Every structure is written in C-alpha cells, then in structure tokens.
Amino acid sequence: MQSGNADAARDWLAAREFRVASPLTRLNADATGALEALAAGTLKPDAALKAVRSDVLDGYQARLNDALRELETSQARGFRTLAAGQAALAQGYFQLLRPAYVAQNGDAAAARLDTQFAGLPQTLGAVQASFAGFRAAP
C-alpha cells in the first residue's frame, strides 16, 4: 500500500478480520473508502495505510473482546473446553494488538499482560482490568 498500489491493497484488505455489525455498532468502511480514494488519487498512500491499520486493529480488538466475553460465559457455565478455546483465541488476538498496547502502555505493562494472558482463564479479571480504557486503533 505504501507504493500506492490500490489493487494489491484491496486484495490484502479482503483477508482481514471483519467486525460483526449490529444495531448497536456502526459498520466501519473507512479502510474501503480510503482504498477507493487512493485508487482515485485523492488520498496519499500514508493516509490510506493509516485508515487500513485503524480498521484492522479495530477488528482484532472487537474479536479479542468477544473472546473474553465468551470466556467469561463459558467459565460461568462450567464449559472448560470452550473456555480453554476462548482463552487461546484471546491470547492470539492480544499478540496482534500487542505492539499498539506497548506503544500506549510500555513494555513493562505489556509483559504483565503477557503473564495474565498465560494464566487464563483464572486471570480473566486481571486481563479485563488491564484492558480498561485501551483502544488499539489510533
């Protein structure tokens, strides 16, 4: 995308995690709009890249939050296998968001969160507290 190749960027964007829209959330089409503007020559590659990164981080954070909610529900119902699966999903999504977390909170906070994620599902409350107020997308 930094080279300004909108067609290649569109192909890559199609592989991203989509955020599920509901009546309570807005559908984010900022990345798609940015690529269309890039193709039309009305947006510079750096600005398009920023919009796409924001969209992708937003999607990953939504998936992480979903996994943590499902983990909490699974634990409450005694579904240990499902809880373990949701814990693994949450750990994976955090690894995708970790650079943004480090940028906002520092290496030490990210290392503590790594330890908390490793202890899931027992450390769910600590993970949720560490994420309070965090938004990965710029």
PDB file of C-alpha atoms in Angstrom, residues 28 50-59 61 97 100-101 104 134-138:
ATOM      1  CA  ASN A  28     -16.672   0.593   9.586  1.00  0.00           C
ATOM      2  CA  LYS A  50      -3.320   4.699   8.494  1.00  0.00           C
ATOM      3  CA  ALA A  51      -7.036   4.154   7.763  1.00  0.00           C
ATOM      4  CA  VAL A  52      -6.484   0.481   6.936  1.00  0.00           C
ATOM      5  CA  ARG A  53      -4.367  -0.109  10.062  1.00  0.00           C
ATOM      6  CA  SER A  54      -7.038   1.510  12.194  1.00  0.00           C
ATOM      7  CA  ASP A  55      -9.749  -0.675  10.650  1.00  0.00           C
ATOM      8  CA  VAL A  56      -7.714  -3.856  11.116  1.00  0.00           C
ATOM      9  CA  LEU A  57      -6.805  -3.061  14.733  1.00  0.00           C
ATOM     10  CA  ASP A  58     -10.437  -2.245  15.475  1.00  0.00           C
ATOM     11  CA  GLY A  59     -11.483  -5.627  14.102  1.00  0.00           C
ATOM     12  CA  GLN A  61      -9.817  -5.703  19.290  1.00  0.00           C
ATOM     13  CA  LEU A  97      -2.619  -5.982  19.315  1.00  0.00           C
ATOM     14  CA  ALA A 100      -0.267  -0.984  19.965  1.00  0.00           C
ATOM     15  CA  TYR A 101      -0.525  -1.883  23.660  1.00  0.00           C
ATOM     16  CA  GLN A 104       0.392   3.177  24.691  1.00  0.00           C
ATOM     17  CA  PHE A 134      -7.448   0.653  25.909  1.00  0.00           C
ATOM     18  CA  ARG A 135      -8.192   1.219  22.217  1.00  0.00           C
ATOM     19  CA  ALA A 136      -5.692  -0.239  19.785  1.00  0.00           C
ATOM     20  CA  ALA A 137      -6.715   1.811  16.745  1.00  0.00           C
ATOM     21  CA  PRO A 138      -5.217   5.286  16.547  1.00  0.00           C
TER      22      PRO A 138
END
